[in-house]
Amino acid sequence: MVDLAILSQALPAIGTAAVVTVALTLAASLISLVVGALSAAVQLGGGPIGYALSRTYVSLMRGTPLFVQLLVVYYGLPPIGIRGQAFLAAALAIGLNSGAYTTEILRAAILAVPRGQLEAATTIGLTWGKIWRRIVLPQAFVTSLPMLTAEFTIVLKSTPLASVIAVTEMTYTGVLIQSRTYSASEVFLTIAVGYILIAQVLMRLSRSLERRTRRLRF
Amino acid sequence: MDWSDIIPYLPDLARGFLKSIEIALLSAATALVTALLLTLASATGNAIVRAIVAAYTEIILGLPILVLLYVIYFVLPKFGVRFDETTAGVLTLTLYYSPYLAEAIRGAVAAVPVGQVEAARMIGLGELSILARIVVPQALALMIPSATGILIGLVKDTAILSVISVEEFAYVTKQVVSHTYAPFETWTLVAAVYWVTLALFETLMRGLERRLSRFRPKVEFH
Amino acid sequence: MPVSAIRAEGVSMDFGSLRVLHGINVDVSEGEVVAVLGPSGSGKSTLLRCLSWLTPPTEGAVYLQGERLGVAVAPDGRQSRLSAAKLARQRSRIGMVFQSFNLWPHLTVLGNITEGPVQVLGLRPGEARERAMTILETVGLAAKASAYPATLSGGQQQRVAIARALAMQPELLLFDEPTSSLDPELVGEVLDVIELLAARRTTMVVVTHEIAFASEAATRVIFMDGGRIVEDTLPATFFRDPAEERSRRFLERTLRRYAQFGSHRSAEG
Ligand SMILES: Nc1ncnc2c1ncn2[C@@H]1O[C@H](COP(=O)(O)OP(=O)(O)O)[C@@H](O)[C@H]1O
Ligand SMILES: [Mg+2]
């Protein structure tokens, strides 16, 4: 059933594609983090308009399929002069989508910083900027680290969708090889294992961070 | 291009939308039943059964749903297991979402304090009655928020089935786009429909949660 | 000859390699009100949980009105686990009141009290409601019949929990620190109910830190330490002239706090 000759031929291509998958995961996670942090900040400190904007963004991203978002971004880029950038479109779409979840994670972490600490900080004369930079954000980051790592596992699991706009990450490479060789079992089982392995690394990281931050918190 | 170019294709889009709803409802039902079985298996099964459930959960947590779909649709036939597209799609959604739903169920059941169960034992209620009359009514309300999030994911992932030509909303949209040459507008319209539908679903679930947890004093977090 | 309501014979309990009860023998007769005292961790809760078979003891036997609890004994003497249904029936004859109330939050006060009579005793809902209302009058909460537990104070919740146990018309009641999680000002209303039951000669075993209650309402005091019964005597004897050094020290500590904080203050967690 499993043809090892085909597999050994396909492995180099899958290996190269795995690098693209990891790169896409990193790019999208970075976008997610930046957008999520901005959106959380605007939501909590941007007045009613900032709040409404951020909530709408979160609701829109969570309320529509990533598959559809990907195509909207992909077809939305050429009219603004960006053409043939499938990787960029995929990183943007996945990153923007994940950014909504990152917003929620960071927002919860920021709100979890006890109010009493802020009052204490104000009474010793710290300015608002300093309070945010030195008291709130470091704590929120530590609290949210395990959740963020878990979110990046989900980003990894979203990257196969980039195959529908022909980004040559693992899944698309799998589809290409399978259409050429009809050796579906070898190819898809291999990439399935590939994803599970990469995800295991991320999930273990998340769990160990969770253990460590739990100790750090008190 | 003009938005009005889409109008002739609205009936097609509606057909696809309904197909998506149908697949989502069916998959949600099968996934919930499977999740219940997984929960029961890991709560009452022996060590081997529990290990299998744990391994399965771990695999699903790391496996992209699109890859699972390809494995079911392209790999299983090589081993003599063949499904039509819709069945493969429903099976994929079921296998993928049931471990997540099982976790939601487990968490909700664990959130019912054990003291309440002991109080019920001391009254002389049997274990089944305790489950049905004490645990389930509370767990149901407790699991709704997390289950809603998971089910929203399931509904959205029906769009992925378009890659194996299940004629649901996204698939029909792709075909319409090939006629209208208005991909951005058409996909934006479709996104809006998903958004409204899921917002409606979320509102319904929130209402249901309120109904089921009327006994709790209202605490609002914003 | 007094009738034995509940009797423990050689009850030992292990948690892993830790033995927390060492061959406890105790016999409570009908109409007795037994106050169980002892420092935190001495095994009081574990003893109650063994007496109610919520956690079956590692060794020993418990008899409810002479009937072996949780174990079926065949005519030839062979023992086996009692069926779940029969055990449930036995448990329904023992009322238990927990430190944390453990009311069912999704049921109203009335629903909490009628659940057992309807589901276990097979009373008609009308009958069960009538019985529940009578008991609610006794505990002073008739007005709260249709309220949900979450809207009640701790003292009210504990009185509902007592009413729930009473509605089963149990042969005896077990209380595990019924006032320990209450605000000091709410302790009195719960003790009043328990004292009322004591006056009616309800058989009770009450784990408590309320010295005044133990000395005034109890007919017998059991002092536990380190998983053993150290003293088992009359309240007057125990409080005036404890036989053991350990009881003396415990009493001194407790009474010192008692003097500090006044009545209805629990001494120790
Ligand atoms: N479920 C359990 N697992 C392990 N140890 C337990 C458990 N329950 C009680 N213990 C231990 O048994 C001892 C007696 O506990 P307990 O009966 O609760 O004492 P008390 O009610 O007198 O404070 C304590 O040392 C406690 O830590
Ligand atoms: Mg205790």
XYZ file of C-alpha atoms and ligand atoms in Angstrom:
737
model
C 0.000 0.000 0.000
C 2.736 2.455 0.916
C 5.369 2.738 -1.811
C 8.677 3.687 -0.228
C 10.297 4.556 -3.566
C 7.689 7.227 -4.242
C 8.051 8.459 -0.701
C 11.822 8.849 -0.942
C 11.368 10.808 -4.177
C 8.758 13.052 -2.613
C 10.529 13.673 0.679
C 12.903 16.442 -0.473
C 9.997 18.424 -1.927
C 7.952 17.937 1.236
C 10.955 18.974 3.319
C 11.360 22.210 1.365
C 7.640 22.829 1.661
C 7.835 22.276 5.434
C 10.206 25.228 5.588
C 7.602 27.335 3.772
C 4.953 26.135 6.236
C 7.112 27.178 9.174
C 7.931 30.523 7.532
C 4.246 31.167 6.878
C 3.420 30.248 10.482
C 6.052 32.656 11.781
C 5.025 35.505 9.458
C 1.333 35.106 10.238
C 2.017 34.803 13.984
C 4.047 37.994 13.917
C 1.257 39.849 12.111
C -1.223 38.365 14.576
C 0.807 39.580 17.536
C 1.288 43.120 16.206
C -2.314 43.524 15.055
C -3.655 41.866 18.198
C -1.630 44.129 20.500
C -2.731 47.246 18.598
C -6.349 46.134 18.558
C -6.327 45.294 22.277
C -4.736 48.645 23.096
C -7.255 50.534 20.966
C -10.108 48.581 22.480
C -9.111 49.332 26.063
C -7.661 52.793 25.682
C -9.024 54.187 22.429
C -12.315 55.635 23.583
C -15.699 54.594 22.251
C -14.598 54.746 18.600
C -11.512 52.637 19.221
C -13.628 50.193 21.181
C -16.204 49.887 18.395
C -13.527 49.498 15.709
C -11.708 46.774 17.588
C -14.909 44.886 18.446
C -16.067 45.015 14.828
C -12.699 43.743 13.640
C -12.800 40.864 16.130
C -16.391 39.989 15.312
C -15.771 40.110 11.556
C -12.695 37.905 11.738
C -14.350 35.385 14.012
C -17.652 35.432 12.174
C -16.425 34.556 8.682
C -14.469 31.552 7.386
C -10.721 32.030 7.026
C -11.140 30.381 3.644
C -13.310 33.301 2.523
C -11.054 35.901 4.176
C -8.113 34.445 2.314
C -9.830 34.843 -1.032
C -11.020 38.364 -0.205
C -7.439 39.372 0.626
C -6.016 37.515 -2.358
C -8.394 39.177 -4.786
C -8.283 42.470 -2.911
C -4.513 42.949 -3.266
C -4.175 43.275 -7.072
C -6.500 46.275 -7.338
C -4.228 48.115 -4.884
C -1.221 47.236 -7.004
C 0.088 44.104 -5.278
C 0.160 41.244 -7.730
C 1.274 37.626 -7.649
C 2.040 37.719 -3.921
C 0.309 34.558 -2.760
C 2.599 34.119 0.268
C 2.017 37.701 1.374
C -1.745 37.333 0.890
C -1.769 34.119 2.921
C 0.378 35.567 5.729
C -1.821 38.668 5.860
C -5.116 36.768 5.839
C -4.057 34.190 8.413
C -2.345 36.849 10.547
C -5.348 39.187 10.481
C -7.657 36.317 11.318
C -5.520 35.153 14.233
C -5.096 38.771 15.350
C -8.738 38.752 16.443
C -8.092 35.865 18.828
C -4.833 37.470 19.985
C -6.821 40.622 20.751
C -9.064 38.644 23.064
C -6.146 36.879 24.738
C -4.262 40.119 25.402
C -7.370 42.005 26.461
C -8.198 39.351 29.056
C -4.593 39.323 30.285
C -4.497 43.107 30.628
C -7.824 43.156 32.458
C -6.494 40.450 34.780
C -3.849 42.785 36.190
C -5.327 43.720 39.580
C -6.712 47.247 39.728
C -5.086 47.723 43.119
C -1.641 47.580 41.512
C -2.538 50.421 39.175
C -3.760 52.500 42.078
C -0.583 51.699 43.990
C 1.469 52.727 40.950
C -0.429 55.997 40.616
C 0.028 56.815 44.282
C 3.813 56.462 44.030
C 3.634 58.934 41.159
C 4.177 56.817 38.033
C 2.814 58.311 34.819
C 0.285 56.416 32.721
C 2.853 55.582 30.053
C 5.206 54.162 32.655
C 2.412 52.224 34.328
C 1.549 50.576 31.005
C 5.123 49.834 30.027
C 6.487 48.778 33.400
C 3.495 47.336 35.283
C 0.671 46.270 32.994
C 2.263 44.977 29.793
C 5.016 42.819 31.337
C 2.471 41.035 33.510
C -0.059 40.693 30.702
C 2.623 39.251 28.466
C 3.626 36.653 31.043
C 0.005 35.670 31.752
C -0.836 35.370 28.077
C 2.304 33.604 26.879
C 0.897 30.057 27.059
C -2.346 31.149 25.395
C -0.417 32.941 22.672
C 1.709 29.884 21.977
C -1.472 27.817 21.757
C -2.848 30.412 19.322
C 0.249 30.012 17.153
C -0.439 26.265 17.024
C -3.792 27.199 15.531
C -2.012 29.490 13.073
C 0.116 26.526 12.024
C -3.031 24.476 11.537
C -4.511 27.239 9.373
C -1.590 27.423 6.948
C -2.788 24.532 4.728
C -5.555 26.855 3.550
C -2.859 28.793 1.673
C -2.852 25.850 -0.727
C -6.071 27.144 -2.281
C -4.145 30.176 -3.558
C -1.200 27.988 -4.625
C 1.339 28.832 -1.936
C 3.788 25.923 -2.106
C 3.635 25.029 1.564
C 3.338 21.413 2.693
C -0.280 20.752 1.813
C -0.117 22.305 -1.656
C 3.057 20.340 -2.358
C 1.192 17.248 -1.234
C -1.656 17.994 -3.620
C 0.800 18.564 -6.476
C 2.679 15.318 -5.876
C -0.531 13.365 -5.477
C -1.943 14.708 -8.733
C 1.263 13.706 -10.522
C 1.857 10.309 -8.953
C -1.550 9.304 -7.521
C 0.332 8.188 -4.418
C -2.024 9.811 -1.964
C -1.346 7.616 1.047
C 2.424 8.140 1.070
C 2.188 11.876 0.596
C -0.728 12.837 2.805
C 0.229 10.551 5.663
C 3.736 12.012 5.567
C 2.584 15.605 5.695
C 0.013 14.714 8.382
C 2.874 13.424 10.521
C 4.859 16.552 9.637
C 2.119 18.856 10.956
C 1.601 16.769 14.086
C 5.325 16.917 14.844
C 5.574 20.685 14.402
C 2.383 21.149 16.435
C 3.760 18.907 19.186
C 6.748 21.220 19.520
C 4.457 24.232 19.852
C 2.027 22.511 22.220
C 4.843 21.316 24.491
C 6.256 24.816 24.517
C 2.835 26.169 25.468
C 2.418 23.642 28.288
C 5.877 24.236 29.715
C 5.330 27.996 29.525
C 2.054 27.516 31.347
C 3.814 25.617 34.143
C 6.557 28.215 34.358
C 4.372 31.313 34.240
C 2.120 29.804 36.893
C 5.152 29.762 39.182
C 6.164 33.225 38.073
C 2.849 34.773 38.925
C 3.130 34.666 42.682
C -17.710 45.522 -12.673
C -20.961 46.227 -10.938
C -22.507 44.621 -7.849
C -25.661 44.047 -9.929
C -23.775 41.453 -11.999
C -24.143 39.126 -9.035
C -27.965 39.294 -8.972
C -28.641 36.565 -11.574
C -26.572 34.182 -9.514
C -28.327 34.800 -6.211
C -30.466 31.623 -6.472
C -27.303 29.548 -6.968
C -25.676 31.215 -4.001
C -28.784 30.573 -1.908
C -28.697 26.904 -2.856
C -25.063 26.671 -1.781
C -25.816 28.490 1.449
C -28.591 26.042 2.324
C -26.323 23.108 1.550
C -23.734 24.575 3.941
C -26.348 24.900 6.676
C -27.456 21.325 6.089
C -23.890 19.999 6.308
C -23.194 22.123 9.386
C -26.286 20.896 11.239
C -25.636 17.278 10.364
C -21.953 17.484 11.317
C -22.709 19.347 14.549
C -25.139 16.593 15.542
C -22.745 13.749 14.743
C -19.828 15.597 16.346
C -21.811 16.155 19.559
C -22.793 12.496 19.751
C -19.195 11.433 19.077
C -17.968 13.892 21.698
C -20.360 12.402 24.223
C -19.039 8.924 23.436
C -15.443 10.146 23.768
C -16.257 11.729 27.122
C -17.932 8.555 28.362
C -15.048 6.440 27.063
C -12.401 8.451 28.860
C -14.509 8.735 32.030
C -15.485 5.089 32.375
C -13.198 3.104 30.050
C -10.186 1.087 31.113
C -6.611 2.309 30.735
C -6.319 1.168 27.107
C -9.535 2.902 26.042
C -8.441 6.076 27.824
C -5.024 5.960 26.164
C -6.624 5.583 22.727
C -8.938 8.551 23.332
C -5.989 10.627 24.591
C -3.836 9.745 21.573
C -6.670 10.500 19.174
C -7.237 13.869 20.861
C -3.537 14.706 20.698
C -3.409 13.862 16.981
C -6.441 15.990 16.180
C -5.010 18.913 18.172
C -1.992 18.898 15.858
C -3.599 17.978 12.539
C -4.939 20.677 10.199
C -8.523 19.963 9.187
C -7.685 20.321 5.499
C -5.068 17.580 5.798
C -7.560 15.370 7.651
C -10.003 15.948 4.788
C -7.388 14.903 2.228
C -6.502 11.820 4.239
C -10.151 10.780 4.409
C -10.933 11.635 0.803
C -7.719 10.548 -0.955
C -5.976 8.074 1.344
C -8.789 5.946 2.748
C -9.991 4.843 -0.737
C -6.563 3.243 -1.288
C -7.398 1.072 1.666
C -10.813 0.262 0.239
C -12.815 2.800 2.255
C -14.635 5.097 -0.142
C -17.080 7.920 0.605
C -18.950 10.382 -1.563
C -17.849 14.002 -1.148
C -20.531 15.075 1.285
C -20.040 12.040 3.508
C -16.278 12.567 3.513
C -16.919 16.186 4.499
C -19.311 15.358 7.328
C -16.946 12.650 8.550
C -14.022 15.088 8.544
C -15.923 17.741 10.487
C -17.133 15.106 12.950
C -13.724 13.564 13.564
C -12.054 16.940 13.808
C -14.498 18.721 16.101
C -15.557 15.906 18.453
C -12.391 15.988 20.615
C -12.784 19.739 21.082
C -16.452 19.327 22.006
C -15.552 16.440 24.310
C -13.190 18.765 26.148
C -15.999 21.330 26.483
C -18.311 18.649 27.909
C -15.627 17.326 30.265
C -14.856 20.830 31.511
C -18.529 21.600 32.120
C -19.141 18.353 33.992
C -16.008 18.890 36.084
C -17.281 22.363 36.966
C -20.267 20.876 38.820
C -18.993 20.671 42.428
C -18.515 17.108 43.652
C -20.269 18.041 46.904
C -23.534 18.369 45.005
C -23.152 14.833 43.740
C -22.408 13.596 47.264
C -25.465 15.405 48.596
C -27.508 13.623 45.926
C -25.992 10.269 46.905
C -26.951 10.885 50.522
C -30.528 11.587 49.476
C -30.437 8.162 47.842
C -30.550 9.149 44.181
C -29.039 6.559 41.817
C -26.012 7.429 39.704
C -28.079 7.774 36.520
C -30.601 10.065 38.215
C -27.731 12.139 39.587
C -26.328 12.503 36.084
C -29.680 13.342 34.527
C -31.161 15.531 37.263
C -28.184 17.198 38.954
C -25.153 17.171 36.632
C -26.536 17.497 33.105
C -28.886 20.458 33.716
C -25.972 22.478 35.077
C -23.298 21.189 32.705
C -25.482 22.048 29.725
C -25.541 25.710 30.695
C -21.856 25.683 31.597
C -20.709 24.209 28.281
C -22.649 26.553 26.011
C -20.059 29.356 25.767
C -17.163 27.073 24.842
C -19.332 24.810 22.685
C -20.632 27.850 20.802
C -17.107 28.900 19.906
C -16.290 25.389 18.720
C -19.484 25.050 16.687
C -18.832 28.421 15.043
C -15.502 26.964 13.969
C -17.316 23.961 12.554
C -19.729 26.100 10.558
C -16.871 28.150 9.128
C -14.898 25.051 8.208
C -17.716 23.768 6.007
C -16.198 26.167 3.445
C -13.100 23.960 3.293
C -15.181 21.122 1.841
C -15.260 23.080 -1.423
C -11.772 21.750 -2.203
C -13.240 18.274 -2.714
C -16.168 19.711 -4.691
C -18.909 19.474 -2.102
C -21.456 21.879 -3.573
C -21.737 24.105 -0.528
C -21.620 27.894 -0.242
C -17.921 28.457 -0.988
C -17.895 25.983 -3.867
C -20.905 27.588 -5.538
C -19.298 30.985 -4.969
C -16.151 29.885 -6.789
C -18.301 28.858 -9.768
C -20.228 32.116 -9.700
C -16.940 34.035 -9.625
C -15.810 32.207 -12.743
C -18.869 33.646 -14.496
C -18.996 37.135 -13.023
C -15.250 37.840 -12.933
C -15.971 39.801 -9.786
C -14.108 37.756 -7.165
C -13.597 40.509 -4.602
C -17.223 41.675 -4.590
C -18.679 38.185 -4.633
C -16.453 36.896 -1.838
C -17.181 40.014 0.216
C -20.914 39.415 -0.154
C -20.466 35.791 0.869
C -18.377 36.822 3.882
C -21.188 39.154 4.955
C -23.716 36.318 4.762
C -21.521 34.067 6.942
C -21.030 36.926 9.383
C -24.735 37.644 9.796
C -25.581 33.950 10.070
C -22.974 33.292 12.732
C -23.866 36.444 14.656
C -27.443 35.161 14.701
C -26.276 31.746 15.887
C -24.214 33.324 18.646
C -27.173 35.423 19.805
C -29.391 32.344 19.856
C -26.885 30.401 21.926
C -26.496 33.277 24.342
C -30.261 33.354 24.782
C -30.276 29.611 25.350
C -27.528 29.944 27.942
C -29.493 32.630 29.757
C -32.569 30.387 29.759
C -30.650 27.395 31.053
C -28.875 29.345 33.784
C -31.782 31.436 35.027
C -31.019 30.146 38.501
C -27.709 32.007 38.650
C -27.695 35.601 39.800
C -26.666 37.791 36.875
C -23.001 38.659 36.786
C -21.940 40.531 33.688
C -18.311 40.772 32.611
C -17.413 43.338 30.007
C -31.583 -1.568 76.264
C -31.187 1.410 73.892
C -31.542 0.746 70.156
C -28.391 1.317 68.147
C -28.954 3.856 65.383
C -25.502 3.590 63.853
C -22.514 1.557 64.892
C -18.955 1.451 63.599
C -16.790 -1.587 64.276
C -13.052 -1.413 63.763
C -13.326 1.265 61.070
C -9.944 2.167 59.581
C -9.316 4.407 56.626
C -6.172 4.699 54.514
C -5.403 7.329 51.905
C -2.560 5.721 50.045
C -0.035 4.835 52.720
C -1.510 7.306 55.203
C -3.818 5.826 57.842
C -6.208 8.566 58.964
C -8.621 6.420 61.007
C -7.349 3.688 63.332
C -9.949 1.030 64.109
C -12.740 3.287 65.288
C -15.469 1.707 67.429
C -18.492 3.823 68.153
C -22.129 3.091 68.825
C -24.757 5.828 68.670
C -28.131 5.010 70.182
C -31.457 6.421 69.085
C -32.091 9.855 70.542
C -28.451 10.593 71.260
C -26.883 13.884 70.191
C -23.171 13.277 69.788
C -20.812 16.208 69.405
C -17.539 15.240 67.743
C -14.666 17.547 68.646
C -11.024 17.513 67.701
C -8.279 19.469 66.028
C -8.243 19.997 62.282
C -7.013 16.902 60.449
C -7.896 14.526 63.264
C -10.214 12.513 61.000
C -13.653 13.863 61.967
C -14.855 14.393 58.385
C -13.406 11.091 57.284
C -15.269 9.319 60.091
C -18.583 10.882 58.995
C -17.879 9.945 55.379
C -17.228 6.361 56.451
C -20.380 6.286 58.572
C -22.379 7.366 55.501
C -20.389 5.097 53.170
C -19.576 8.094 50.927
C -16.014 6.821 51.189
C -16.143 3.166 52.193
C -13.563 2.466 54.916
C -10.511 0.375 54.173
C -11.359 -1.944 57.078
C -14.239 -2.455 59.439
C -18.004 -2.415 59.282
C -20.819 0.059 59.813
C -24.300 -0.986 60.875
C -27.400 1.128 60.348
C -30.124 -0.083 62.769
C -28.189 -3.328 62.913
C -28.076 -3.657 59.124
C -24.653 -3.924 57.482
C -23.971 -0.818 55.373
C -22.676 -1.188 51.805
C -21.902 -4.887 52.139
C -24.094 -7.859 51.339
C -23.553 -10.790 53.644
C -24.718 -14.154 52.280
C -26.194 -16.804 54.652
C -22.897 -18.712 54.416
C -21.085 -15.610 55.624
C -19.527 -14.581 52.345
C -19.365 -10.831 51.763
C -19.811 -8.919 48.545
C -20.448 -5.333 47.529
C -24.045 -4.310 47.986
C -25.829 -3.386 44.762
C -25.807 0.331 43.907
C -29.588 0.542 44.246
C -29.594 -1.032 47.712
C -26.739 1.176 48.875
C -28.639 4.238 47.627
C -31.654 3.067 49.645
C -29.524 2.713 52.774
C -27.991 6.131 52.289
C -31.438 7.678 51.938
C -32.026 6.659 55.565
C -29.072 8.784 56.720
C -29.337 12.552 56.485
C -26.097 14.417 55.883
C -25.425 18.138 56.176
C -22.156 19.432 54.746
C -19.969 22.358 55.690
C -20.468 23.820 52.195
C -24.270 23.265 52.035
C -24.074 21.577 48.602
C -27.531 22.709 47.545
C -28.418 22.105 43.908
C -28.299 25.585 42.402
C -30.558 24.845 39.434
C -33.459 23.849 41.675
C -35.518 26.157 43.866
C -35.562 25.741 47.639
C -38.736 23.689 47.274
C -37.198 21.707 44.392
C -34.154 20.888 46.519
C -36.336 19.585 49.336
C -38.863 17.625 47.255
C -36.260 15.995 44.986
C -35.544 13.098 47.334
C -39.105 12.435 48.544
C -40.394 12.369 44.946
C -37.520 10.593 43.202
C -36.418 8.211 45.949
C -39.391 7.715 48.279
C -41.951 7.903 45.467
C -44.153 10.537 47.108
C -46.625 12.329 44.876
C -45.415 15.880 44.115
C -48.327 17.369 46.071
C -47.513 15.307 49.144
C -43.822 16.119 48.866
C -44.585 19.835 48.621
C -46.757 19.680 51.707
C -44.060 17.859 53.635
C -41.454 20.356 52.406
C -43.544 23.354 53.433
C -44.050 21.964 56.935
C -40.299 21.540 57.329
C -39.605 24.969 55.852
C -41.883 26.427 58.551
C -39.762 24.649 61.155
C -36.512 26.093 59.831
C -38.146 29.494 59.330
C -37.859 29.708 55.562
C -41.380 29.155 54.272
C -41.209 32.524 52.526
C -38.197 31.401 50.490
C -39.785 28.279 49.000
C -39.552 29.457 45.415
C -36.182 31.205 45.695
C -33.028 29.835 44.100
C -30.146 28.955 46.479
C -27.819 31.563 45.006
C -30.131 34.312 46.259
C -29.960 33.113 49.883
C -27.485 33.921 52.640
C -25.170 31.179 53.879
C -27.246 30.663 57.003
C -30.418 30.347 54.953
C -28.747 27.925 52.554
C -27.607 25.735 55.417
C -31.110 25.706 56.883
C -32.442 24.612 53.473
C -29.807 21.863 53.415
C -31.053 20.695 56.822
C -34.628 20.814 55.547
C -33.586 18.757 52.506
C -32.137 16.099 54.786
C -35.171 16.147 57.112
C -37.612 15.685 54.244
C -36.302 12.148 53.816
C -37.358 11.434 57.427
C -33.947 9.893 58.087
C -33.147 7.631 61.003
C -30.259 9.864 61.954
C -28.516 13.046 60.851
C -24.797 13.596 60.346
C -23.475 17.167 60.404
C -19.948 18.038 59.248
C -19.078 21.439 60.705
C -22.422 22.906 59.645
C -21.526 26.427 60.765
C -17.836 26.622 59.870
C -18.254 28.388 56.538
C -20.774 30.906 57.842
C -20.231 34.522 58.752
C -20.251 34.773 62.579
C -23.585 36.575 62.700
C -25.281 33.750 60.751
C -24.055 30.884 62.947
C -26.819 31.338 65.527
C -29.747 30.790 63.192
C -28.334 27.423 62.069
C -27.440 26.291 65.587
C -30.950 27.212 66.695
C -32.366 24.745 64.173
C -29.961 21.997 65.233
C -30.776 22.655 68.888
C -34.475 22.417 68.070
C -33.848 19.010 66.497
C -31.824 17.994 69.549
C -34.726 18.968 71.796
C -36.934 16.697 69.687
C -34.543 13.812 70.390
C -33.445 13.474 66.772
C -30.450 11.147 66.585
C -27.504 13.260 65.490
C -23.748 13.170 65.111
C -22.448 16.717 64.884
C -18.838 17.546 64.070
C -18.423 21.049 65.407
C -16.131 23.614 66.928
C -19.011 25.294 68.760
C -18.163 24.652 72.382
C -21.366 26.162 73.729
C -23.443 23.953 71.475
C -21.489 20.855 72.439
C -21.807 21.496 76.149
C -25.467 22.530 76.140
C -27.227 20.579 73.388
C -25.155 17.398 73.115
C -25.835 14.333 75.234
C -22.364 12.938 74.578
C -18.989 14.230 73.455
C -16.431 12.365 71.388
C -12.964 13.874 71.203
C -10.768 12.745 68.316
C -7.073 13.203 67.727
C -4.752 11.581 65.210
C -7.457 9.351 63.762
C -8.438 7.857 67.129
C -11.231 8.462 69.603
C -9.412 9.830 72.626
C -12.428 10.455 74.827
C -16.040 9.402 74.625
C -17.976 10.777 77.562
C -20.693 13.074 78.891
C -20.356 16.772 77.990
C -20.256 17.772 81.627
C -17.383 15.395 82.318
C -15.488 16.352 79.194
C -15.645 20.094 79.739
C -15.132 20.027 83.508
C -12.654 17.243 83.876
C -11.145 15.828 80.670
C -9.358 12.548 81.306
C -6.612 12.960 78.753
C -3.801 15.461 78.458
C -4.560 15.961 74.731
C -8.198 16.864 75.407
C -7.099 19.251 78.125
C -4.728 21.068 75.748
C -7.354 21.198 73.005
C -9.912 22.609 75.419
C -7.515 25.223 76.732
C -6.662 26.404 73.231
C -10.259 26.457 72.162
C -11.589 28.145 75.262
C -8.923 30.816 75.098
C -10.074 31.774 71.628
C -13.614 31.386 72.725
C -13.101 33.924 75.468
C -11.447 36.212 72.954
C -14.086 36.081 70.272
C -17.202 35.223 72.199
C -19.833 32.680 71.398
C -20.716 31.430 67.937
C -17.180 31.792 66.725
C -15.538 28.733 65.360
C -12.298 27.942 67.073
C -10.254 26.212 64.476
C -10.542 25.268 60.810
N -9.340 12.431 49.965
C -8.237 12.464 50.728
N -7.047 12.081 50.240
C -5.936 12.072 51.009
N -5.920 12.460 52.286
C -7.079 12.854 52.853
C -8.285 12.880 52.106
N -9.268 13.323 52.916
C -8.696 13.559 54.119
N -7.379 13.279 54.084
C -6.445 13.388 55.205
O -6.999 12.703 56.294
C -6.748 13.373 57.488
C -8.045 13.628 58.222
O -8.807 14.554 57.485
P -10.271 14.984 57.904
O -11.081 13.781 58.156
O -10.784 15.919 56.865
O -9.991 15.748 59.251
P -10.941 16.766 60.029
O -12.299 16.726 59.414
O -10.893 16.297 61.423
O -10.306 18.124 59.890
C -5.999 14.640 57.146
O -4.633 14.416 57.352
C -6.289 14.812 55.692
O -5.222 15.455 55.045
Mg -13.371 18.278 58.465
